[in-house]
């Protein structure tokens, strides 16, 4: 079944699109979002089956970690309590924005250890985790309504060019995606800095 596509630039009230995205993610479906970098494909990090679907749709090996999208810079310490002072400074200055921060995570108090085991393996197979707060109002609004973070990756097959439009997401991923929020061409058109 073809994904539903909502052009968020032409809706009168964006709350409907936000609620549809929240519902899809809560039900374990995949949603593609515009971000300031490229389109991202997201699944709820609390749903192990949804994250497995994301990995399958991406065509990516399980040893290649995916990013954890969080709500704001303050949440970084919930997931990496021992984040260095440099890491904390980067989160405050660069988020929301096109930066993925990779940090070692060995603290037992980390919320990462409360994620399902398969999700932990997907986001931190080597003991490090990539955290990101995208600078796009739609994904931030959706995350504010969700319990837990999102597992986020670029909305394309592994090895293919990054999708910078909703049309490219449809061409690349087709019915693997339940909902695509179309925000037009991505502003930067390239992946976040890591």
Tab-separated table of C-alpha atoms in Angstrom:
chain	number	residue	atom	x	y	z
A	1	UNK	CA	0.000	0.000	0.000
A	2	UNK	CA	1.372	3.413	-0.949
A	3	UNK	CA	2.291	5.722	1.919
A	4	UNK	CA	0.019	8.577	2.910
A	5	UNK	CA	1.653	11.901	2.051
A	6	UNK	CA	0.665	15.108	3.842
A	7	UNK	CA	1.956	18.391	2.420
A	8	UNK	CA	2.530	20.256	5.674
A	9	UNK	CA	3.088	23.532	3.796
A	10	UNK	CA	-0.528	23.664	2.650
A	11	UNK	CA	-2.479	22.349	5.651
A	12	UNK	CA	-4.545	24.911	7.546
A	13	UNK	CA	-3.816	23.368	10.914
A	14	UNK	CA	-0.628	21.361	11.373
A	15	UNK	CA	-2.016	19.678	14.498
A	16	UNK	CA	-3.818	17.076	12.375
A	17	UNK	CA	-0.565	16.065	10.662
A	18	UNK	CA	1.223	15.969	14.012
A	19	UNK	CA	-1.476	13.735	15.515
A	20	UNK	CA	-1.397	11.392	12.502
A	21	UNK	CA	2.380	11.052	12.812
A	22	UNK	CA	2.158	10.430	16.561
A	23	UNK	CA	-0.537	7.804	16.028
A	24	UNK	CA	1.458	6.037	13.302
A	25	UNK	CA	4.610	5.940	15.434
A	26	UNK	CA	2.698	4.781	18.508
A	27	UNK	CA	1.142	1.975	16.446
A	28	UNK	CA	4.593	0.792	15.339
A	29	UNK	CA	4.580	2.233	11.826
A	30	UNK	CA	7.356	4.156	10.066
A	31	UNK	CA	7.102	7.880	9.364
A	32	UNK	CA	9.302	10.002	7.093
A	33	UNK	CA	9.944	13.559	8.248
A	34	UNK	CA	11.515	16.577	6.642
A	35	UNK	CA	14.526	17.833	8.569
A	36	UNK	CA	16.913	20.679	7.912
A	37	UNK	CA	19.450	18.218	6.467
A	38	UNK	CA	17.680	15.428	4.523
A	39	UNK	CA	14.424	13.509	4.973
A	40	UNK	CA	14.554	11.176	7.935
A	41	UNK	CA	12.866	7.829	8.469
A	42	UNK	CA	11.707	7.333	12.056
A	43	UNK	CA	10.371	4.623	14.341
A	44	UNK	CA	9.520	4.748	18.028
A	45	UNK	CA	12.559	3.678	20.027
A	46	UNK	CA	10.179	1.962	22.463
A	47	UNK	CA	8.932	-0.443	19.782
A	48	UNK	CA	11.437	-3.169	18.921
A	49	UNK	CA	9.370	-4.468	15.973
A	50	UNK	CA	9.093	-0.982	14.445
A	51	UNK	CA	12.851	-0.479	14.718
A	52	UNK	CA	13.390	-3.875	13.053
A	53	UNK	CA	11.076	-2.708	10.222
A	54	UNK	CA	13.152	0.449	9.891
A	55	UNK	CA	16.384	-1.543	9.614
A	56	UNK	CA	14.764	-3.816	7.002
A	57	UNK	CA	13.356	-0.874	4.994
A	58	UNK	CA	16.766	0.789	5.073
A	59	UNK	CA	18.522	-2.425	4.003
A	60	UNK	CA	21.175	-1.757	6.576
A	61	UNK	CA	23.287	-4.190	8.606
A	62	UNK	CA	22.635	-4.390	12.336
A	63	UNK	CA	26.286	-3.576	13.079
A	64	UNK	CA	25.864	-0.094	11.574
A	65	UNK	CA	24.287	2.052	14.332
A	66	UNK	CA	21.262	4.270	13.829
A	67	UNK	CA	20.748	7.647	15.502
A	68	UNK	CA	18.546	8.347	18.482
A	69	UNK	CA	16.519	11.542	18.021
A	70	UNK	CA	15.744	13.237	21.326
A	71	UNK	CA	13.558	16.234	22.222
A	72	UNK	CA	16.173	18.750	23.337
A	73	UNK	CA	19.731	19.283	24.549
A	74	UNK	CA	18.784	18.766	28.199
A	75	UNK	CA	17.713	15.185	27.412
A	76	UNK	CA	21.242	14.273	26.296
A	77	UNK	CA	22.248	13.750	29.931
A	78	UNK	CA	19.357	11.317	30.398
A	79	UNK	CA	20.863	9.081	27.718
A	80	UNK	CA	24.553	9.804	28.299
A	81	UNK	CA	24.840	10.883	31.968
A	82	UNK	CA	28.648	11.035	31.740
A	83	UNK	CA	28.668	13.314	28.661
A	84	UNK	CA	31.847	15.382	28.619
A	85	UNK	CA	31.743	19.134	29.193
A	86	UNK	CA	32.663	19.613	25.514
A	87	UNK	CA	29.745	17.387	24.498
A	88	UNK	CA	27.393	19.326	26.756
A	89	UNK	CA	28.599	22.618	25.276
A	90	UNK	CA	28.059	21.307	21.731
A	91	UNK	CA	24.510	20.214	22.547
A	92	UNK	CA	23.633	23.609	24.011
A	93	UNK	CA	25.119	25.552	21.088
A	94	UNK	CA	24.250	23.312	18.143
A	95	UNK	CA	20.857	21.780	18.936
A	96	UNK	CA	18.381	21.822	17.459
A	97	UNK	CA	20.565	21.645	14.404
A	98	UNK	CA	22.476	19.554	11.874
A	99	UNK	CA	24.784	17.837	14.379
A	100	UNK	CA	24.811	14.185	15.444
A	101	UNK	CA	26.825	13.783	18.622
A	102	UNK	CA	28.418	10.363	19.137
A	103	UNK	CA	29.264	9.574	22.744
A	104	UNK	CA	30.408	6.570	24.733
A	105	UNK	CA	27.748	5.184	27.007
A	106	UNK	CA	28.809	3.032	29.909
A	107	UNK	CA	26.630	4.520	32.632
A	108	UNK	CA	24.084	2.147	34.149
A	109	UNK	CA	21.767	5.106	34.929
A	110	UNK	CA	21.319	5.848	31.214
A	111	UNK	CA	17.791	5.679	29.824
A	112	UNK	CA	19.319	3.742	26.924
A	113	UNK	CA	19.269	0.675	29.173
A	114	UNK	CA	15.479	0.949	29.425
A	115	UNK	CA	15.019	0.594	25.674
A	116	UNK	CA	14.126	-2.878	24.324
A	117	UNK	CA	17.227	-5.067	23.799
A	118	UNK	CA	16.897	-5.086	19.997
A	119	UNK	CA	16.700	-1.301	19.947
A	120	UNK	CA	19.775	-1.019	22.184
A	121	UNK	CA	21.651	-3.242	19.741
A	122	UNK	CA	20.516	-1.068	16.835
A	123	UNK	CA	21.502	2.301	18.322
A	124	UNK	CA	24.624	1.286	20.249
A	125	UNK	CA	26.126	-1.970	18.919
A	126	UNK	CA	29.648	-0.840	19.863
A	127	UNK	CA	28.933	0.982	23.135
A	128	UNK	CA	28.588	4.436	21.600
A	129	UNK	CA	25.359	6.190	20.704
A	130	UNK	CA	24.582	8.926	18.194
A	131	UNK	CA	22.187	11.580	19.511
A	132	UNK	CA	20.481	14.272	17.447
A	133	UNK	CA	17.891	17.022	17.859
A	134	UNK	CA	16.773	17.920	14.305
A	135	UNK	CA	15.968	21.565	13.612
A	136	UNK	CA	12.559	21.136	12.018
A	137	UNK	CA	9.405	22.223	13.788
A	138	UNK	CA	7.301	19.252	12.633
A	139	UNK	CA	9.512	16.464	13.995
A	140	UNK	CA	10.109	18.436	17.207
A	141	UNK	CA	6.353	18.901	17.698
A	142	UNK	CA	5.762	15.176	17.148
A	143	UNK	CA	8.500	14.210	19.603
A	144	UNK	CA	6.981	16.468	22.277
A	145	UNK	CA	3.837	14.316	22.144
A	146	UNK	CA	5.636	10.962	22.281
A	147	UNK	CA	6.886	8.966	25.195
A	148	UNK	CA	10.509	8.179	24.485
A	149	UNK	CA	12.867	9.054	21.647
A	150	UNK	CA	12.841	8.119	17.970
A	151	UNK	CA	15.263	5.933	16.081
A	152	UNK	CA	16.122	8.083	13.072
A	153	UNK	CA	18.026	7.508	9.851
A	154	UNK	CA	18.060	9.056	6.413
A	155	UNK	CA	14.979	8.095	4.363
A	156	UNK	CA	16.733	6.134	1.634
A	157	UNK	CA	18.080	2.642	1.046
A	158	UNK	CA	21.626	2.094	2.275
A	159	UNK	CA	24.057	3.100	-0.441
A	160	UNK	CA	21.542	5.299	-2.291
A	161	UNK	CA	21.563	9.079	-2.469
A	162	UNK	CA	19.952	10.878	0.450
A	163	UNK	CA	16.328	11.912	-0.107
A	164	UNK	CA	15.854	15.675	-0.038
A	165	UNK	CA	12.187	15.663	-1.138
A	166	UNK	CA	9.104	13.640	-0.215
A	167	UNK	CA	8.903	12.385	-3.814
A	168	UNK	CA	12.367	10.854	-3.474
A	169	UNK	CA	11.281	9.115	-0.259
A	170	UNK	CA	8.298	7.572	-2.089
A	171	UNK	CA	10.542	6.435	-4.969
A	172	UNK	CA	13.173	5.015	-2.641
A	173	UNK	CA	11.129	3.386	0.130
A	174	UNK	CA	7.598	3.069	-1.262
A	175	UNK	CA	5.189	1.098	0.888
A	176	UNK	CA	7.771	0.451	3.636
A	177	UNK	CA	6.739	3.876	4.957
A	178	UNK	CA	3.290	4.458	6.405
A	179	UNK	CA	3.263	8.277	6.406
A	180	UNK	CA	5.402	10.956	4.773
A	181	UNK	CA	5.231	14.546	5.943
A	182	UNK	CA	6.125	16.658	2.908
A	183	UNK	CA	7.872	19.868	3.863
A	184	UNK	CA	9.371	20.590	0.455
A	185	UNK	CA	13.062	20.359	-0.390
A	186	UNK	CA	15.391	19.980	2.591
A	187	UNK	CA	17.201	23.220	3.390
A	188	UNK	CA	20.784	21.871	3.498
A	189	UNK	CA	20.380	18.774	1.319
A	190	UNK	CA	23.183	16.853	3.022
A	191	UNK	CA	23.504	14.667	6.140
A	192	UNK	CA	24.198	16.104	9.571
A	193	UNK	CA	27.762	16.544	10.767
A	194	UNK	CA	28.881	13.727	13.041
